[in-house]
GROMACS .gro file of C-alpha atoms in nm:
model
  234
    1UNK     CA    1   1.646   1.170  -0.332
    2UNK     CA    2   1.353   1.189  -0.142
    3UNK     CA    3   1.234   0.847  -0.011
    4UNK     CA    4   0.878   0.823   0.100
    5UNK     CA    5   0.791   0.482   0.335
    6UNK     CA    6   0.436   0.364   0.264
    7UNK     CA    7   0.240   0.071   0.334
    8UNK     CA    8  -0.163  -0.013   0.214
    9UNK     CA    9  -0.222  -0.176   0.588
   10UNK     CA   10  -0.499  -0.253   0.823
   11UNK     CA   11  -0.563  -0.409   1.101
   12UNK     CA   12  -0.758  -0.739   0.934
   13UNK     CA   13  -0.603  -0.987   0.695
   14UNK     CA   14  -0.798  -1.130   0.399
   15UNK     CA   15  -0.874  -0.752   0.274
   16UNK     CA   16  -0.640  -0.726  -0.019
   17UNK     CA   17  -0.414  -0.555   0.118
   18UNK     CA   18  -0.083  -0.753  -0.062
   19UNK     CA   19  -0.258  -0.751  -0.339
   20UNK     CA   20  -0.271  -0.367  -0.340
   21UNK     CA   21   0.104  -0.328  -0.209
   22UNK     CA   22   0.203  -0.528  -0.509
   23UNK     CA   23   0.037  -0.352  -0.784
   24UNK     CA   24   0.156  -0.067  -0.645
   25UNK     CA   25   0.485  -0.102  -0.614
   26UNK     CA   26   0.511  -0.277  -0.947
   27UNK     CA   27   0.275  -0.003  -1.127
   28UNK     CA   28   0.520   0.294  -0.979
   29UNK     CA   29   0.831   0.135  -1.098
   30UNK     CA   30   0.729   0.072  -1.439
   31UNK     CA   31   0.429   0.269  -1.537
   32UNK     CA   32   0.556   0.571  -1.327
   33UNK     CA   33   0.944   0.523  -1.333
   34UNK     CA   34   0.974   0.509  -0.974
   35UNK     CA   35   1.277   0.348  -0.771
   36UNK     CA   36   1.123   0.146  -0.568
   37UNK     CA   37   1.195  -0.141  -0.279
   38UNK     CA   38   0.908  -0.326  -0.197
   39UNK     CA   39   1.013  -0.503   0.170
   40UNK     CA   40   0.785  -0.844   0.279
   41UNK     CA   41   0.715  -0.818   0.642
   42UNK     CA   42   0.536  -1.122   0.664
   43UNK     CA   43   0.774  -1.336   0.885
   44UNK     CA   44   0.811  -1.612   0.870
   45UNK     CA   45   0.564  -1.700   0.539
   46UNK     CA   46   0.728  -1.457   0.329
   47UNK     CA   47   0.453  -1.474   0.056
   48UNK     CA   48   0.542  -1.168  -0.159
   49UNK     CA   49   0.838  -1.292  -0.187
   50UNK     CA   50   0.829  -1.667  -0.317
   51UNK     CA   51   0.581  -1.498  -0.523
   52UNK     CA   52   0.859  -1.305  -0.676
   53UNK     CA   53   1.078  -1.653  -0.700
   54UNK     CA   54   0.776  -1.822  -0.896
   55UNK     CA   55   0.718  -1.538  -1.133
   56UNK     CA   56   1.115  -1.538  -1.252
   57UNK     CA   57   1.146  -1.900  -1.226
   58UNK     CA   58   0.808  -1.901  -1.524
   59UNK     CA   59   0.996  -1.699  -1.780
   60UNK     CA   60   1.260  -1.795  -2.025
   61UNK     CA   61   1.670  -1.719  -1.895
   62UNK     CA   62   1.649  -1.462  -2.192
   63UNK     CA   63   1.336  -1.260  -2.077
   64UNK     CA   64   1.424  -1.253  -1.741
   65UNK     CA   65   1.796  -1.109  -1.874
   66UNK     CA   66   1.612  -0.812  -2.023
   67UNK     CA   67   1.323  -0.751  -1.738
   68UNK     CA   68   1.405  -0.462  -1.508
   69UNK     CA   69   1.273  -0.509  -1.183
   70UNK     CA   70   1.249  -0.380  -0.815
   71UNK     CA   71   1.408  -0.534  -0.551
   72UNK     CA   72   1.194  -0.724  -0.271
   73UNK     CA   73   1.335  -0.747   0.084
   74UNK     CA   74   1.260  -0.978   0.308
   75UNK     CA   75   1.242  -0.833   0.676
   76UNK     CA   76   1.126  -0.873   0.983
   77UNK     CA   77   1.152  -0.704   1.345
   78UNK     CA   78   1.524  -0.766   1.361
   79UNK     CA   79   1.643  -0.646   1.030
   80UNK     CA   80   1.420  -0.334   0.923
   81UNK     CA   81   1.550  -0.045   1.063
   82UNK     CA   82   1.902  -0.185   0.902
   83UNK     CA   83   1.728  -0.258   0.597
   84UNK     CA   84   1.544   0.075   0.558
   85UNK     CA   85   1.889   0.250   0.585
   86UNK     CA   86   2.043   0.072   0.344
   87UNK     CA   87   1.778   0.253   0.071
   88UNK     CA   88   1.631   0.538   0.231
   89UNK     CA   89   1.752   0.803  -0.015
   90UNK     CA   90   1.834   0.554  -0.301
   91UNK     CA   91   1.448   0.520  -0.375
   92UNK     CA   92   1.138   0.732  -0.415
   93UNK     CA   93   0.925   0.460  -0.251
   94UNK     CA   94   0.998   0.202   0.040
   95UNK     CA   95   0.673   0.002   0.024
   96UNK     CA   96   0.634  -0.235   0.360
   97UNK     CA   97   0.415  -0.496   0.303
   98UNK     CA   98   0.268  -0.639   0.641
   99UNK     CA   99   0.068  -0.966   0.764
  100UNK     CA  100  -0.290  -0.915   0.839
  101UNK     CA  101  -0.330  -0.856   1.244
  102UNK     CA  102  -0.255  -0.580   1.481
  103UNK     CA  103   0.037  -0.802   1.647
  104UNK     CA  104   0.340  -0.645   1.806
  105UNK     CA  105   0.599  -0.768   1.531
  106UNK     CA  106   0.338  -0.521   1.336
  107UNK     CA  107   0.365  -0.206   1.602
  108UNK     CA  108   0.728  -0.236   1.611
  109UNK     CA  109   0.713  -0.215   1.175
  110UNK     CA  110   0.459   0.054   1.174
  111UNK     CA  111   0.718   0.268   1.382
  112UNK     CA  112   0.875   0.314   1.023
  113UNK     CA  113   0.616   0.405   0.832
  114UNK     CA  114   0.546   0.777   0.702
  115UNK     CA  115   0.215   0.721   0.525
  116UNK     CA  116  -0.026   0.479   0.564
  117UNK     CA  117  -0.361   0.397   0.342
  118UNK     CA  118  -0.604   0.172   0.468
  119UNK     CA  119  -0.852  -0.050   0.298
  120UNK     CA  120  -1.227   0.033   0.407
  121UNK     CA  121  -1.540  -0.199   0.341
  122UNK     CA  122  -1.892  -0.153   0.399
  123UNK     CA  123  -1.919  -0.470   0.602
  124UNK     CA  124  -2.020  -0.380   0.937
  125UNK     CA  125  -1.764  -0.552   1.163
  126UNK     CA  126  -1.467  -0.419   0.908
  127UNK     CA  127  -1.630  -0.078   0.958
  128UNK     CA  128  -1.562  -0.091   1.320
  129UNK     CA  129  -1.224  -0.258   1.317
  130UNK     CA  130  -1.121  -0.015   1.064
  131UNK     CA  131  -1.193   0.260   1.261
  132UNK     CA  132  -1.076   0.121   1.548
  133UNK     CA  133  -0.720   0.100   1.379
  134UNK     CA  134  -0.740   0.453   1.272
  135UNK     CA  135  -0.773   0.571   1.631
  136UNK     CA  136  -0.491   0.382   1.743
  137UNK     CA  137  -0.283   0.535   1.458
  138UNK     CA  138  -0.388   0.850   1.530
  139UNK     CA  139  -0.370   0.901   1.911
  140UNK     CA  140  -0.071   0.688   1.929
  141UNK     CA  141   0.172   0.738   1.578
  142UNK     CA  142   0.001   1.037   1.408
  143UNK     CA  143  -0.045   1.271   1.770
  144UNK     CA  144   0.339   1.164   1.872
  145UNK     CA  145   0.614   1.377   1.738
  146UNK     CA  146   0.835   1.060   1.865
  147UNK     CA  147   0.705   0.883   1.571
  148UNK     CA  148   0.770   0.968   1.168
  149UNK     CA  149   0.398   0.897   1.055
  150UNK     CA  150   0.332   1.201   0.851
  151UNK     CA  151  -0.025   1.111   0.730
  152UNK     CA  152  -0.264   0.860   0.747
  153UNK     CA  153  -0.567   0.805   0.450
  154UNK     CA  154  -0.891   0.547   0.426
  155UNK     CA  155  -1.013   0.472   0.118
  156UNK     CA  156  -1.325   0.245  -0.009
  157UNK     CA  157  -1.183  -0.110  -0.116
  158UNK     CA  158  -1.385  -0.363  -0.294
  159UNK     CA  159  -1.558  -0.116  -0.415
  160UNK     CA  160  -1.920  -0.201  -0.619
  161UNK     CA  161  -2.042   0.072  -0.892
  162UNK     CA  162  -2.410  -0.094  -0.850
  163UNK     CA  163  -2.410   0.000  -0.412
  164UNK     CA  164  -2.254   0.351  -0.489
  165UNK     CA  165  -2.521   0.544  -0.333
  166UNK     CA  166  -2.472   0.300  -0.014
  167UNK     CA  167  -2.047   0.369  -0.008
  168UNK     CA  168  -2.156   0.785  -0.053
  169UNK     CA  169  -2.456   0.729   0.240
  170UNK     CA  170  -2.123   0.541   0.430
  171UNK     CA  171  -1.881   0.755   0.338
  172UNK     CA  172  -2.044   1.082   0.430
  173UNK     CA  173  -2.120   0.949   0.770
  174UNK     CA  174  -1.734   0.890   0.819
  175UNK     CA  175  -1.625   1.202   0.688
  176UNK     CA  176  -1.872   1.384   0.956
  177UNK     CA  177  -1.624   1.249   1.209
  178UNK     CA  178  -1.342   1.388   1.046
  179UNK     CA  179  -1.186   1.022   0.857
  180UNK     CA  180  -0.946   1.141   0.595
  181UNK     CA  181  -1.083   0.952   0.261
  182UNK     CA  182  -0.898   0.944  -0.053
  183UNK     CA  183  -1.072   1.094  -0.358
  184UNK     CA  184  -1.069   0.710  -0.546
  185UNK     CA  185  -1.176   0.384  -0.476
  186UNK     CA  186  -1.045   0.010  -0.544
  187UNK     CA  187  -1.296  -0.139  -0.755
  188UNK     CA  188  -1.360  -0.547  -0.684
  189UNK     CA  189  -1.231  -0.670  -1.005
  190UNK     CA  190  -1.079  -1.048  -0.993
  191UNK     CA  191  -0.841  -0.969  -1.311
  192UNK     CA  192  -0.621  -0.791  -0.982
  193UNK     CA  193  -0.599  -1.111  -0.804
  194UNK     CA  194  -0.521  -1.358  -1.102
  195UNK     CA  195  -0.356  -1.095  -1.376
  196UNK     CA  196  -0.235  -0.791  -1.240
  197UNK     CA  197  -0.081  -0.878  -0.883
  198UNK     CA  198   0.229  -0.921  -1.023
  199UNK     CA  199   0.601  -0.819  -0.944
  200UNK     CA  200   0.705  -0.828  -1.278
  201UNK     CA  201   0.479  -0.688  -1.544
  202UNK     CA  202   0.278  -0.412  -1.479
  203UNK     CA  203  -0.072  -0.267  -1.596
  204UNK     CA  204  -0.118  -0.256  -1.967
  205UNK     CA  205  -0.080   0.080  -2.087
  206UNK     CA  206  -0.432   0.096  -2.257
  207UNK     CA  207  -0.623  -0.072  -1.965
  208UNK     CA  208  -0.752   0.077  -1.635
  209UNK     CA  209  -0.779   0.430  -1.748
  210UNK     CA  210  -1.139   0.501  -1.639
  211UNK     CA  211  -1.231   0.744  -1.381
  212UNK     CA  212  -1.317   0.490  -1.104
  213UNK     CA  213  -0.976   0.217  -1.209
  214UNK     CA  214  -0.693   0.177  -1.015
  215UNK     CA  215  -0.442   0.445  -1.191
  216UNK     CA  216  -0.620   0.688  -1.070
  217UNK     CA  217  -0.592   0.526  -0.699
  218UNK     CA  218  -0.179   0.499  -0.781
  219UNK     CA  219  -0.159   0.861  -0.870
  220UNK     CA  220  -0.344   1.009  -0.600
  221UNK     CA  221  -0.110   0.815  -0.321
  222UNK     CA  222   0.186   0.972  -0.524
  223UNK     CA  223  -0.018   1.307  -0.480
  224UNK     CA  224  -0.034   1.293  -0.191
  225UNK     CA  225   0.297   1.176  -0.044
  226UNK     CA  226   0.443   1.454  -0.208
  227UNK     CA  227   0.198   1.715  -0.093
  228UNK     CA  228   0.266   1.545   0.281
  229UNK     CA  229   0.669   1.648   0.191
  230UNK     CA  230   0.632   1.976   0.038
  231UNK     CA  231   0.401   2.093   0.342
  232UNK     CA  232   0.686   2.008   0.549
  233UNK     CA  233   0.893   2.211   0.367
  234UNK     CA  234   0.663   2.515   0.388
   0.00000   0.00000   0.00000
């Protein structure tokens, strides 16, 4: 099995970024029959994963019998690498969820990673910090056959339909200095903070099917993993 590592990360907290890492890996597992381990890097808080211990602990002993589910990891600087191993080619995904800052518990976790998306705003200041953590990626994971990072993509998060001609006026400026954007965007929607960032239940089948809703974000980082792989191949 081929096991991508993955991680929606930045260098800011407060963007959405666990947010993101949970729908996906929830979304791939059930929506898209995925194996996937989704591994909390957020030492010593470990959020995702008392989030995971609340959701079970909410249902019923005979619904949580029946509910298939993905396994959540906590890890930290001491335990990755050995956790990585233990599914790297047991899963399709390895999603590493980290804490918001560019800290060196974060560098050493990065090391790991094979694709990375990261979250871009039109807010001036998260323009330049965003940037700013692309460059380091680039000239110092991406540029260094020492490292595994295969790709590295920005797309628009928080995105608002009604300042669409601002995000294209933004985004063509970034593309002019060669910034790899996705096709899709993250819309801001507050049904994926209180509904749908969940490690249990995923999207409704019959919801977020338009062109600018998350599935279509899911599928093209599935895309594109696997177009990062076969060009390897090649």
């Amino acid at each position: 099995m081929e096991t991508k590592i993955i991680s929606i990360a930045g260098e800011k907290g407060g963007v959405g970024k666990t947010t993101l890492n949970i729908m996906l890996a929830t979304n791939l597992f059930h929506l898209y029959s995925k194996k996937v381990v989704l591994m909390d890097y957020d030492d010593p808080q470990y959020s995702v994963f008392k989030k995971r211990e609340r959701e079970l602990n909410s249902i019923d002993e005979n619904e949580k019998n029946d509910l298939e589910i993905y396994p959540i990891e906590k890890v930290s600087t001491s335990n990755i690498k050995n956790t990585i191993i233990q599914y790297y080619g047991k899963v399709d995904y390895i999603i590493i969820d980290f804490h918001g800052g560019l800290t060196q518990e974060m560098i050493e976790g990065l090391m790991f990673v094979e694709h990375i998306f990261i979250p871009f705003d039109h807010d001036e200041l998260e323009i330049d910090s965003t940037y700013n953590f692309y460059l380091t990626l680039k000239s110092n994971f991406l540029e260094n056959e020492e490292r595994v990072l295969k790709s590295v993509h920005l797309f628009f998060n928080q995105y608002r339909k009604i300042q669409k001609n601002k995000f294209a006026v933004l985004k063509g400026q970034l593309m002019s200095v060669d910034l790899p954007f996705m096709k899709n965007v993250v819309k801001e929607k507050e049904i994926y903070r209180t509904q749908y960032r969940n490690t249990l239940f995923p999207i409704p089948d019959n919801k977020e099917l338009g062109e600018l809703d998350i599935k279509k974000f899911f599928k093209e980082i599935m895309e594109l993993t696997s177009k990062e792989i076969k060009e390897l191949e090649n």
